[in-house]
PDB file of C-alpha atoms in Angstrom:
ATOM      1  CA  UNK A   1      12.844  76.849   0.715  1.00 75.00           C
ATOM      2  CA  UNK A   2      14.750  73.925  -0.826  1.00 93.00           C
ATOM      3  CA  UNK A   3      18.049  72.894  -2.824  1.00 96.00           C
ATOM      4  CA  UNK A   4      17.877  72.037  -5.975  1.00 97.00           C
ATOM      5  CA  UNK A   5      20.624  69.099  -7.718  1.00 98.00           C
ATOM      6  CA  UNK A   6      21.409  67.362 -10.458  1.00 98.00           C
ATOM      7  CA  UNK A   7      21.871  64.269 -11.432  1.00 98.00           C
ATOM      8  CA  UNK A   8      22.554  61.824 -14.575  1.00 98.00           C
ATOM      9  CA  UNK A   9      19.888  59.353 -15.513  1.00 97.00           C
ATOM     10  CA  UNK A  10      20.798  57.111 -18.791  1.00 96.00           C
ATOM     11  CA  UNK A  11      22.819  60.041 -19.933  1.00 96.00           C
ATOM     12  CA  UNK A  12      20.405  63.023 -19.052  1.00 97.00           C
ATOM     13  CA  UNK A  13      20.413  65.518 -16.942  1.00 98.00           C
ATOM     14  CA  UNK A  14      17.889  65.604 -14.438  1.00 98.00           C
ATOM     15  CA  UNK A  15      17.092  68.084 -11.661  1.00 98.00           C
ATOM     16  CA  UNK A  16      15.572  67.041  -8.586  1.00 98.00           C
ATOM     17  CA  UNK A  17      14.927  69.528  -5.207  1.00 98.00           C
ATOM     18  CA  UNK A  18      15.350  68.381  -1.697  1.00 98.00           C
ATOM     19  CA  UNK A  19      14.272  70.167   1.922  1.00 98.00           C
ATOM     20  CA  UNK A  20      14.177  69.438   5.411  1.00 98.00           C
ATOM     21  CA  UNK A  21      14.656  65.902   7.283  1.00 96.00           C
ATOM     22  CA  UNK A  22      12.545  63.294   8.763  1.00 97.00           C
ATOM     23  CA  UNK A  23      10.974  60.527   6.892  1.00 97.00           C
ATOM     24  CA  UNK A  24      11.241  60.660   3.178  1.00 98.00           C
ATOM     25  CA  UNK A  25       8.572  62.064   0.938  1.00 98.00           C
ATOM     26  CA  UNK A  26       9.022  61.981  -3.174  1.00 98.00           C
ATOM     27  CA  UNK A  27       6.632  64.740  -4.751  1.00 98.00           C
ATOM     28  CA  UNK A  28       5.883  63.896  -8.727  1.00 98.00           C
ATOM     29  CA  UNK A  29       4.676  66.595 -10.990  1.00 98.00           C
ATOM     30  CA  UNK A  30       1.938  66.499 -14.007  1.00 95.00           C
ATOM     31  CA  UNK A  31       2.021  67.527 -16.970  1.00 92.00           C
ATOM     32  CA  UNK A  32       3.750  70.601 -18.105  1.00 92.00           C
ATOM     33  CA  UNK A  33       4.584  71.137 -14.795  1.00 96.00           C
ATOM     34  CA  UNK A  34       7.575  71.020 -12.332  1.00 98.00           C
ATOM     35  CA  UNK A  35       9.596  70.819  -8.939  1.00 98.00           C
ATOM     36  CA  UNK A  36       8.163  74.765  -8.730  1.00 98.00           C
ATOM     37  CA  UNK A  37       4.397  73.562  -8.884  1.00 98.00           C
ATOM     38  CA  UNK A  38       4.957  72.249  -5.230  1.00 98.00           C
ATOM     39  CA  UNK A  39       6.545  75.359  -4.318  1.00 98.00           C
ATOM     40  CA  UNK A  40       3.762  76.022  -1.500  1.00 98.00           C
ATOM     41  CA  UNK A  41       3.868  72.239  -0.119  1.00 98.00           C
ATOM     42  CA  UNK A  42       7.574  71.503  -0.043  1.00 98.00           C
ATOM     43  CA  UNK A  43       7.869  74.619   3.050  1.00 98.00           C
ATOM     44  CA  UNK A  44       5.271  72.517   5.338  1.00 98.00           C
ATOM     45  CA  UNK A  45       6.033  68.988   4.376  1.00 98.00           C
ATOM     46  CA  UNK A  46       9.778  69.917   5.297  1.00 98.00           C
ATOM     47  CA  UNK A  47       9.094  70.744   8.689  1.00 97.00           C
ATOM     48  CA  UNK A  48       8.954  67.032   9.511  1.00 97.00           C
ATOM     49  CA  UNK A  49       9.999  65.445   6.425  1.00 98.00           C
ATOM     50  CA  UNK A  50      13.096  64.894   4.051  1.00 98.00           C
ATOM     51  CA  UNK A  51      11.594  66.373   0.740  1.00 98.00           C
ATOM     52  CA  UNK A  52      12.044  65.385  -2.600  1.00 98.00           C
ATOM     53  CA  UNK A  53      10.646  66.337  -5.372  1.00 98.00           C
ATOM     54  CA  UNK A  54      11.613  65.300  -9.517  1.00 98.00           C
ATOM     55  CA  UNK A  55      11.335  67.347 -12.690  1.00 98.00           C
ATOM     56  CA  UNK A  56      10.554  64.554 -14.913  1.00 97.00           C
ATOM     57  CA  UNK A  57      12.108  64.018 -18.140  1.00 97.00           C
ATOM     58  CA  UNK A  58      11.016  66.500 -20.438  1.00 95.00           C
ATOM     59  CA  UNK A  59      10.169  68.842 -18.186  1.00 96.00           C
ATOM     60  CA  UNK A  60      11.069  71.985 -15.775  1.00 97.00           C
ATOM     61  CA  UNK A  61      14.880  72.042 -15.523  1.00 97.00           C
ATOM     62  CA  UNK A  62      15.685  68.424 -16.240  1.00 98.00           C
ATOM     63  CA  UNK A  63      16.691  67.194 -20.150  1.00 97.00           C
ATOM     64  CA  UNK A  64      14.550  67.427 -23.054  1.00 96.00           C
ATOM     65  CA  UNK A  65      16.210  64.879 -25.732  1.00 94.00           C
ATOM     66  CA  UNK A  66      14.644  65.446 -28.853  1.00 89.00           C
ATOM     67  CA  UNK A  67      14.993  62.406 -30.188  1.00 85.00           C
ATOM     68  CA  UNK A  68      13.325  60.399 -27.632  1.00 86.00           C
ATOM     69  CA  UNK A  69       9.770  58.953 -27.432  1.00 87.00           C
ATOM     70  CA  UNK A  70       8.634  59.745 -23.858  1.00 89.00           C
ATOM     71  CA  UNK A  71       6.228  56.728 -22.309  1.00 91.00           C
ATOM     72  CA  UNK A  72       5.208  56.698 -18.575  1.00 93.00           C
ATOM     73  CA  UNK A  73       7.099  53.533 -18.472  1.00 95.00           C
ATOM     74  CA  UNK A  74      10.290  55.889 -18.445  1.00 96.00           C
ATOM     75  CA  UNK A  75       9.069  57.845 -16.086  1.00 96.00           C
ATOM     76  CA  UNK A  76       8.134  54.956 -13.970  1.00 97.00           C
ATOM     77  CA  UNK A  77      12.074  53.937 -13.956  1.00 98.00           C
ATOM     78  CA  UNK A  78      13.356  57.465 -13.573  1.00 98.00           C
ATOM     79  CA  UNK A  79      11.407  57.239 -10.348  1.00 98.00           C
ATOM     80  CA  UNK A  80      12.521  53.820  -9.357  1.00 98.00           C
ATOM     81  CA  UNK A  81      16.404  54.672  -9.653  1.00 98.00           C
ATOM     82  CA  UNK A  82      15.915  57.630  -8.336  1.00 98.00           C
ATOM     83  CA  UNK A  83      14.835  55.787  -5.303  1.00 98.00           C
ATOM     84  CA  UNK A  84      17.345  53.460  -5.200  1.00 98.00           C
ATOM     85  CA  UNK A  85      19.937  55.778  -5.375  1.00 97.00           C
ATOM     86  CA  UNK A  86      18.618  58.586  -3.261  1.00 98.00           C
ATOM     87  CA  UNK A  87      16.544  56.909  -0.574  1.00 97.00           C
ATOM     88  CA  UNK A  88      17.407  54.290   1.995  1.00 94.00           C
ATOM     89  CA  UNK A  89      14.581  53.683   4.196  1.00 96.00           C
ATOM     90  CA  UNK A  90      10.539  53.183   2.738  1.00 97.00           C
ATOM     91  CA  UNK A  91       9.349  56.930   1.135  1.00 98.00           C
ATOM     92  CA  UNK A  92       5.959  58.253   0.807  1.00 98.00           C
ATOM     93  CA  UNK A  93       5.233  59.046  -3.147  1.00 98.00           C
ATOM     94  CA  UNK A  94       2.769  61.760  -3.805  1.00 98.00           C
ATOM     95  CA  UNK A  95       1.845  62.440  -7.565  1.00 98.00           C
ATOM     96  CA  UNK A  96      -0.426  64.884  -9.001  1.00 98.00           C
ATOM     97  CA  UNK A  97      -2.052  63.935 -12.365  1.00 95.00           C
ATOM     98  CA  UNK A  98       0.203  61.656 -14.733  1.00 95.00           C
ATOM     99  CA  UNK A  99       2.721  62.017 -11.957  1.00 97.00           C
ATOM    100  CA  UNK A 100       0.035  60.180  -9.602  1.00 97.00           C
ATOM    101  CA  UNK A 101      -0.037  57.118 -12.478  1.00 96.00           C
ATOM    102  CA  UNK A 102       4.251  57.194 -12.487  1.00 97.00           C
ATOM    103  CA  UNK A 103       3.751  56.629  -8.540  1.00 98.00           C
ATOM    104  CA  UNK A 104       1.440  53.850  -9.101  1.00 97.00           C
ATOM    105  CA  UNK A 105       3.551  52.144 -11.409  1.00 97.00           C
ATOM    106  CA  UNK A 106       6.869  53.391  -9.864  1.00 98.00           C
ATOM    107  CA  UNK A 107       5.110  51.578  -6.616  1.00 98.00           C
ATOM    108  CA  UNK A 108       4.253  48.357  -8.206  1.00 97.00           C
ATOM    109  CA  UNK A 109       8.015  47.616  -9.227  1.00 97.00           C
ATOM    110  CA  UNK A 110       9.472  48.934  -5.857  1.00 97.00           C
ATOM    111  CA  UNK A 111       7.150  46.870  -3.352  1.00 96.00           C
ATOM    112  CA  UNK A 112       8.293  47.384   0.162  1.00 96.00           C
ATOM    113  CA  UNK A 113      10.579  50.415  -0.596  1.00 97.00           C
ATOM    114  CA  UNK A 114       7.143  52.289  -1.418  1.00 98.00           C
ATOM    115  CA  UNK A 115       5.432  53.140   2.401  1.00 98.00           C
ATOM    116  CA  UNK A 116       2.305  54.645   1.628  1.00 98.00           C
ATOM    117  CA  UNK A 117       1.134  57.201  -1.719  1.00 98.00           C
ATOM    118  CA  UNK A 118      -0.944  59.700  -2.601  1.00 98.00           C
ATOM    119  CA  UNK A 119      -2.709  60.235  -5.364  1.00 98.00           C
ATOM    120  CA  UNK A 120      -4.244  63.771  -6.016  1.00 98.00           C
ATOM    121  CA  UNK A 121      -6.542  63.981  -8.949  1.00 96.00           C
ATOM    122  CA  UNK A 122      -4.759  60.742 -10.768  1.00 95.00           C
ATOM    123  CA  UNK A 123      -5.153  60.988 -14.837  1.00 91.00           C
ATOM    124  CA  UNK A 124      -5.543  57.314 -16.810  1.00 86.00           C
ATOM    125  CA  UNK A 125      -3.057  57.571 -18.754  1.00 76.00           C
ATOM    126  CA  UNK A 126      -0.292  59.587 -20.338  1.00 74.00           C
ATOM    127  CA  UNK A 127      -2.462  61.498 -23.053  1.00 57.00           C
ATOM    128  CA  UNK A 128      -5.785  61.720 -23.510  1.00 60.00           C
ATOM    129  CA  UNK A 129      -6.441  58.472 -25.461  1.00 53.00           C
ATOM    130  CA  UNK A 130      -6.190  56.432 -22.120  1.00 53.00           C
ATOM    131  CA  UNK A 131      -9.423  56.270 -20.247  1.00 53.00           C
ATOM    132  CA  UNK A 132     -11.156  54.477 -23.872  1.00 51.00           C
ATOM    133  CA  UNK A 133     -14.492  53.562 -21.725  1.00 55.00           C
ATOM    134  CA  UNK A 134     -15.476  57.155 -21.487  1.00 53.00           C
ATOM    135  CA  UNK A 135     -17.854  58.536 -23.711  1.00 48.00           C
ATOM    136  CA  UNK A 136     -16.705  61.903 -23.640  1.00 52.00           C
ATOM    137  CA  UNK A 137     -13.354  60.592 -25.123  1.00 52.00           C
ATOM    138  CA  UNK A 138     -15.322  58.122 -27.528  1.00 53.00           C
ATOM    139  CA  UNK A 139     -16.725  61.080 -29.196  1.00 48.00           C
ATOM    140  CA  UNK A 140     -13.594  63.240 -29.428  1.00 50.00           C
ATOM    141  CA  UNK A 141     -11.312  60.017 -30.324  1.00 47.00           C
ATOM    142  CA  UNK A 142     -11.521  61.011 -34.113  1.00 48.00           C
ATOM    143  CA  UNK A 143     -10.058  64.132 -33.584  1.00 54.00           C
ATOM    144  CA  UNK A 144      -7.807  63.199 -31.091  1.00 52.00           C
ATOM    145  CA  UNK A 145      -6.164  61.155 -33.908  1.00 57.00           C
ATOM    146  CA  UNK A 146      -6.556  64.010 -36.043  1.00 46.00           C
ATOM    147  CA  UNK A 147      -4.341  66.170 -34.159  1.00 60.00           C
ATOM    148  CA  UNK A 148      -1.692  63.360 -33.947  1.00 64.00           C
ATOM    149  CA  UNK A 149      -1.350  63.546 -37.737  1.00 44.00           C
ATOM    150  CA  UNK A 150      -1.103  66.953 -37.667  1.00 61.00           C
ATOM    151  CA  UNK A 151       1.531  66.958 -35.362  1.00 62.00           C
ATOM    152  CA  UNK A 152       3.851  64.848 -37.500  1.00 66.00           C
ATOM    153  CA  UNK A 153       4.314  67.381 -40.007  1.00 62.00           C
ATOM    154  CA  UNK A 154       7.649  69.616 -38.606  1.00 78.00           C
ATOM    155  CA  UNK A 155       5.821  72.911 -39.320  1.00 65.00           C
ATOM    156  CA  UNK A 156       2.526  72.587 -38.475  1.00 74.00           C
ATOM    157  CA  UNK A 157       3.427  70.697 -34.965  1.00 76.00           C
ATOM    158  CA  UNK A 158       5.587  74.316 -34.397  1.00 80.00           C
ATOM    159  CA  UNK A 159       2.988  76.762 -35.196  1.00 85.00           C
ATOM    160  CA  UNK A 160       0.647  74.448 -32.926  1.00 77.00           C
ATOM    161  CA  UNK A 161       3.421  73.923 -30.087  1.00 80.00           C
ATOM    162  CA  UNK A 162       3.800  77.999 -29.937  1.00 82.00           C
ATOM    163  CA  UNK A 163       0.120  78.878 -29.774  1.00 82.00           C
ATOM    164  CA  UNK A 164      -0.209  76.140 -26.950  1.00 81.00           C
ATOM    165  CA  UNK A 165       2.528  77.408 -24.892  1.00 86.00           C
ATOM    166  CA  UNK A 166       2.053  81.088 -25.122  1.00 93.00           C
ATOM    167  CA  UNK A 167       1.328  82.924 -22.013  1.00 94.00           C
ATOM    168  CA  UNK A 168      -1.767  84.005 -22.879  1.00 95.00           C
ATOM    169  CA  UNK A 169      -3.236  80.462 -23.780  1.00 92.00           C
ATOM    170  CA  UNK A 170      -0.959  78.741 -20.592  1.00 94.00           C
ATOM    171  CA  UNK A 171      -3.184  81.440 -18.565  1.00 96.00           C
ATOM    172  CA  UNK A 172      -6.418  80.436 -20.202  1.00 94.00           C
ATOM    173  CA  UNK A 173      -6.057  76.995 -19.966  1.00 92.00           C
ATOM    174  CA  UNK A 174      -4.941  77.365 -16.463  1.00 95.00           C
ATOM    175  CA  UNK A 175      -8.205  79.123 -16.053  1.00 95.00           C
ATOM    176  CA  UNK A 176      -9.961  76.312 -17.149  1.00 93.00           C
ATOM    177  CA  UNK A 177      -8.630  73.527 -14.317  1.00 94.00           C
ATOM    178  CA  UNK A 178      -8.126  76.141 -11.274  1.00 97.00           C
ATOM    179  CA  UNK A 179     -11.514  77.039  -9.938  1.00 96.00           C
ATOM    180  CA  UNK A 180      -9.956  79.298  -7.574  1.00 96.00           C
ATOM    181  CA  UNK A 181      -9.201  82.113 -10.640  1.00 95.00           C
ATOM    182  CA  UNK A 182      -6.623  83.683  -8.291  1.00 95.00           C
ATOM    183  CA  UNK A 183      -4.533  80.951  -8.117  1.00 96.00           C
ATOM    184  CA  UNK A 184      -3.657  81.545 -11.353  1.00 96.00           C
ATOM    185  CA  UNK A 185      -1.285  84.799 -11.149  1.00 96.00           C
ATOM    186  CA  UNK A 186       1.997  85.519 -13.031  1.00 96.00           C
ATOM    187  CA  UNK A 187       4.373  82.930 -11.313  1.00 97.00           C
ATOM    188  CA  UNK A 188       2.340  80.249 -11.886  1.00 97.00           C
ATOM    189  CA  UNK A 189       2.028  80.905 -15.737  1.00 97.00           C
ATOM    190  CA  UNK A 190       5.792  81.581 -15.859  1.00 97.00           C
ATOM    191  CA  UNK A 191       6.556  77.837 -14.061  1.00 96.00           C
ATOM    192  CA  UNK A 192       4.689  76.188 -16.879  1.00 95.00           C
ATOM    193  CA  UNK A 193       6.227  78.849 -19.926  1.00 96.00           C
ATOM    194  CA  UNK A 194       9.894  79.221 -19.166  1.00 96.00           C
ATOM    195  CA  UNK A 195      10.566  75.590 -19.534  1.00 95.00           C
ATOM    196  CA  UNK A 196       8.616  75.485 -22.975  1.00 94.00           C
ATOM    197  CA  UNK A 197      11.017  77.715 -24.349  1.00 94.00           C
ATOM    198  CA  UNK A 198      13.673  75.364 -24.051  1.00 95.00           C
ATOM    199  CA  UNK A 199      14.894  73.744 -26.903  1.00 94.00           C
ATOM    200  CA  UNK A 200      13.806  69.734 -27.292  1.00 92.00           C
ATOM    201  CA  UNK A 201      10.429  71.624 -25.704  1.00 93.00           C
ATOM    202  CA  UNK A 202       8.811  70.947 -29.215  1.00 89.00           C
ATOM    203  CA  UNK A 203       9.722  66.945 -29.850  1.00 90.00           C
ATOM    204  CA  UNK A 204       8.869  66.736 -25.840  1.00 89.00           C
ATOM    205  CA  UNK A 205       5.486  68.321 -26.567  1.00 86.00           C
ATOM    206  CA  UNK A 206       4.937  66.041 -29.882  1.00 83.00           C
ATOM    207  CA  UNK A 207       5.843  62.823 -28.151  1.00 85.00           C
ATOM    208  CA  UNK A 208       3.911  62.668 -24.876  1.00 82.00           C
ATOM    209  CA  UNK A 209       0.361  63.858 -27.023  1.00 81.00           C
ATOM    210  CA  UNK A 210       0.888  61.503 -29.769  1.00 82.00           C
ATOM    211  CA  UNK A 211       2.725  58.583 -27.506  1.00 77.00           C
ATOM    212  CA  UNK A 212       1.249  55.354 -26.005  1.00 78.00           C
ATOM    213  CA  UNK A 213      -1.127  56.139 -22.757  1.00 79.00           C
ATOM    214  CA  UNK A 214       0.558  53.974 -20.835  1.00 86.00           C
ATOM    215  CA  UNK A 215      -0.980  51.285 -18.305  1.00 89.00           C
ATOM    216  CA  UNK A 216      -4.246  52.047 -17.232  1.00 90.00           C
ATOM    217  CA  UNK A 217      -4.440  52.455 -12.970  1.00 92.00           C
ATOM    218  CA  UNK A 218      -6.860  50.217 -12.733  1.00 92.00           C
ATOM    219  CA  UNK A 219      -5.216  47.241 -14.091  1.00 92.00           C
ATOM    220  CA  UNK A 220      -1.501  48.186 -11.443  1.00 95.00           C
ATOM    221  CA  UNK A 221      -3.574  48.880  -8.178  1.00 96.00           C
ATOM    222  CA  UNK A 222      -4.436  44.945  -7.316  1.00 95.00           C
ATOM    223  CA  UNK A 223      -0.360  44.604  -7.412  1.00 95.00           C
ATOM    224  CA  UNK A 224       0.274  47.241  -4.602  1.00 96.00           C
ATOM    225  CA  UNK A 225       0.284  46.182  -0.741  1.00 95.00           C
ATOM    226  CA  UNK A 226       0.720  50.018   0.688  1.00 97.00           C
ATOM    227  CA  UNK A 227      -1.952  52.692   2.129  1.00 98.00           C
ATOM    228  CA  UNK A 228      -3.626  54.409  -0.530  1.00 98.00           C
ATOM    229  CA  UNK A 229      -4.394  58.130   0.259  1.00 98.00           C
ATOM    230  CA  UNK A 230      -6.995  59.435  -2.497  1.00 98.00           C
ATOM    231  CA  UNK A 231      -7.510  63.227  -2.808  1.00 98.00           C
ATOM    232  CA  UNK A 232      -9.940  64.446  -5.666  1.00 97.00           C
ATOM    233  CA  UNK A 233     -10.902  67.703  -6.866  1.00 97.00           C
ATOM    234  CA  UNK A 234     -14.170  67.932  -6.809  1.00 96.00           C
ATOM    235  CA  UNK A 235     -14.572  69.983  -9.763  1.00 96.00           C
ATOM    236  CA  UNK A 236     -12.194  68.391 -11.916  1.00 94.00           C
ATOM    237  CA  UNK A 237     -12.652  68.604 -15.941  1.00 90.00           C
ATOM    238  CA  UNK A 238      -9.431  66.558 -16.851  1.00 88.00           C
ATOM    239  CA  UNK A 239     -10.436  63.454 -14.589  1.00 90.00           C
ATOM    240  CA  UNK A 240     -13.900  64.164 -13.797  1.00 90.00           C
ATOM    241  CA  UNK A 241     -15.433  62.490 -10.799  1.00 92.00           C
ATOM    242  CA  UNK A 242     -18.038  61.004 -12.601  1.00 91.00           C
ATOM    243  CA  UNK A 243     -15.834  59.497 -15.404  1.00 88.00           C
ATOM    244  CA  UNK A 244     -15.060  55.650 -14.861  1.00 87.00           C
ATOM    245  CA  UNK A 245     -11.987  56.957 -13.552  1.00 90.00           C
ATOM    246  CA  UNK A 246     -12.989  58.564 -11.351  1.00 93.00           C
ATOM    247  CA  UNK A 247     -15.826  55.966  -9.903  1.00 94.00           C
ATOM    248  CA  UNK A 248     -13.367  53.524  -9.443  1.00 94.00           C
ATOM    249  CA  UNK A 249     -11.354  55.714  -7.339  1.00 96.00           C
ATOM    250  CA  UNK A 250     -14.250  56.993  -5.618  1.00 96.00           C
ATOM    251  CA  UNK A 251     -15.541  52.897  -4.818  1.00 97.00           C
ATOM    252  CA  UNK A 252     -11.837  51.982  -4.427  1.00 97.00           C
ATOM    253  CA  UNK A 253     -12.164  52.256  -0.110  1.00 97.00           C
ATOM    254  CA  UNK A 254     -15.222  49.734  -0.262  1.00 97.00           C
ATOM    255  CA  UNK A 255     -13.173  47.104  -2.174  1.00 96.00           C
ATOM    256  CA  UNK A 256      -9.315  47.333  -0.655  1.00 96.00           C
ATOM    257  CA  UNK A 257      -8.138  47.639   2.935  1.00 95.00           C
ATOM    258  CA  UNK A 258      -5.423  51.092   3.848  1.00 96.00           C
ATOM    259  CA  UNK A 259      -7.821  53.099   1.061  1.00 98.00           C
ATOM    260  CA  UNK A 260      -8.932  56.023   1.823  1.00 98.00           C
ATOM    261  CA  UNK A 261     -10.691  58.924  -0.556  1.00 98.00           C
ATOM    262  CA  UNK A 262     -11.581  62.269   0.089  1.00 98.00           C
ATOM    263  CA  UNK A 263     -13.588  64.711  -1.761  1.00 97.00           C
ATOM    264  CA  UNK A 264     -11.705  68.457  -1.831  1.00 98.00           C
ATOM    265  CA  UNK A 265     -14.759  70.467  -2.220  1.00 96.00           C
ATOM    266  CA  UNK A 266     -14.615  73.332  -5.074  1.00 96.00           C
ATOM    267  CA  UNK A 267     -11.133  72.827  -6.216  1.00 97.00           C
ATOM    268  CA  UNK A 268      -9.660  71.366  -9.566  1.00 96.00           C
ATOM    269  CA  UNK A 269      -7.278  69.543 -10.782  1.00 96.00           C
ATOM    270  CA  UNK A 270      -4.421  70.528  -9.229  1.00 97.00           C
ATOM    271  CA  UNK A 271      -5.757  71.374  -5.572  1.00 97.00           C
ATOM    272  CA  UNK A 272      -1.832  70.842  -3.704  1.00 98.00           C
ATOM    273  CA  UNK A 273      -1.530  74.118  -5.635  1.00 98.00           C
ATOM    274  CA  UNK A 274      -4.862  76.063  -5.490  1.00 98.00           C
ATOM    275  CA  UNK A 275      -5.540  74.451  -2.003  1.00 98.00           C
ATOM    276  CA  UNK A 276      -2.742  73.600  -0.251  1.00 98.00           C
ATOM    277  CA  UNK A 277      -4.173  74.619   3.245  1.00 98.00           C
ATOM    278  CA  UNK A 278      -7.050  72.113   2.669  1.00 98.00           C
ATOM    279  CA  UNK A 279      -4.721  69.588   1.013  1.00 98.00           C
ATOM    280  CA  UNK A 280      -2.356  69.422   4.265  1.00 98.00           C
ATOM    281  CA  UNK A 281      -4.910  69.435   6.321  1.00 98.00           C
ATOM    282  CA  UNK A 282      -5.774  66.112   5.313  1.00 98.00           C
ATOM    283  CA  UNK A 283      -2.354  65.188   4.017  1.00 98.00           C
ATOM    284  CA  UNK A 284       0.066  65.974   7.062  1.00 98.00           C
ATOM    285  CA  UNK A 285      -2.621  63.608   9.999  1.00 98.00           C
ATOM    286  CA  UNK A 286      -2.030  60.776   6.855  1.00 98.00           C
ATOM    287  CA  UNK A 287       1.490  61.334   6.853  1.00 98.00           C
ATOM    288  CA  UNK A 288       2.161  61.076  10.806  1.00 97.00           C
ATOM    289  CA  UNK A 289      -0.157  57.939  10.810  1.00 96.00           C
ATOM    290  CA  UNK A 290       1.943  56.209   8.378  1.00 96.00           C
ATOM    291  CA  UNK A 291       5.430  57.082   9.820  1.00 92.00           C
ATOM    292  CA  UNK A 292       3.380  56.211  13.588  1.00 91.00           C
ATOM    293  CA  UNK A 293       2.537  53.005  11.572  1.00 82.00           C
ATOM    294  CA  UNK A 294       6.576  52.693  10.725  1.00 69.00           C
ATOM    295  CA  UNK A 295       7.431  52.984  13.792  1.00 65.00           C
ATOM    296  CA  UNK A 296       4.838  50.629  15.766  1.00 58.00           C
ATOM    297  CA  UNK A 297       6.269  47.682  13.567  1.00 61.00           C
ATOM    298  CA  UNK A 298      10.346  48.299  14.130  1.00 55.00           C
ATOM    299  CA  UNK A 299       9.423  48.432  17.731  1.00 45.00           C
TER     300      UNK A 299
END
């Protein structure tokens, strides 16, 4: 259903998928994830749209350096050139999970190139040390750290690294942030393994739990001008709805104008994946009444 490419970013290879025509849309992934994890949105969206969608840095099919310190401010610029390069008229971004943050920030440095996003189930930061004003995190902080000190000794971080990635614990895990249980089937545990066995995998996996969080959304959203199209999981256990994350996103429509928030009921944290009929349902009337919105003002 779509093309996949390459291309060089600061001397790495990076692979990025494209489908369809129209007005642009850039998909960004999460966290462990890849172009593959919007394997049943890019069919739909590319019946009106050009479709893009990145594997970060780090992950799917693009590079994994292993001597690089992965910070969502990279990611943030990977999205920005890719932009520039790739893109010459004002794109939609739509991120799931840190890939929601990198189009926050990505949209704060590109301004008027940016045309609307949506965030699905946006995390606070690149690891879980970001969201500091939740309890929850307050009380696991200690061994948050903990694990951070184990993972700078070689050996230990590798026995760690392959009980995390096996298919078994990818599966469980998986199991844990799809409600929908059936969701979770063979080829989505293989889109999240294969790439782990990659080499760099290891000092990719190392760096982005033990790295800086990154900005906190909170502090980038006064700087952006665009629409704002919030889509939540309702049953979310990585960004929880009642977390101060995700309060502020749920006041967010009562405080800025082009804001709006919708509650996906009994789906997790990835619903474009475990949902995607629900998703487009709400996503694909958004899209139209931006690009109506597009066209209204070069009339």
């Amino acid at each position: 259903p779509y093309t996949s490419h390459r291309w060089t970013w600061k001397g790495h290879d990076i692979r990025y998928a494209s489908a369809g025509c129209g007005p642009p849309v850039l998909l960004v992934h999460g966290f462990g994830a890849n172009v593959e994890h919007f394997r049943k949105n890019i069919p739909v969206l590319a019946l009106k749209h050009k479709v893009y969608a990145v594997d970060l840095l780090g992950f799917g099919q693009s590079a994994k350096p292993a001597d690089f310190q992965h910070r969502m401010e990279e990611w943030r610029d990977l999205l920005v050139e890719f932009v520039n390069e790739f893109i010459d008229e004002p794109v939609v971004l739509v991120g799931n999970s840190i890939g929601s943050l990198a189009c926050v920030m990505a949209t704060a440095e590109l301004g008027d190139q940016v045309k609307a996003i949506a965030l699905l189930n946006c995390s606070g930061g690149m690891n879980n040390k970001a969201v500091a004003d939740d309890w929850r995190l307050k009380v696991i902080y200690p061994a948050l750290k903990f694990v951070d000190y184990l993972l700078s000794i070689k050996w230990l971080a590798q026995r760690i690294f392959n009980a995390f990635r096996s298919r078994e614990n990818i599966k469980s895990v998986l199991s844990s942030v799809y409600i929908d249980k059936q969701s979770v089937d063979d080829e989505l545990v293989d889109l999240i393994y294969n790439p782990s066995c990659d080499e760099g995998a290891l000092e990719t996996f190392v760096s982005i739990i033990t790295g800086p969080p990154g900005p906190s959304p909170k502090a980038l959203i006064p700087s952006i001008h665009c629409p704002i199209l919030l889509m939540w999981g309702s049953r979310d256990t990585l960004t929880p709805l009642n977390g101060p994350l995700g309060k502020y996103f749920q006041d967010l429509p009562n405080r800025r104008a082009d804001t709006e928030f919708i509650l996906l009921d009994s789906v997790g944290h990835c619903p474009h994946d475990e949902a995607p009929a629900l998703v487009h349902s709400h996503l694909l009337p958004w899209l139209e009444k931006q690009n109506n919105r597009t066209e209204l003002r070069s009339v």
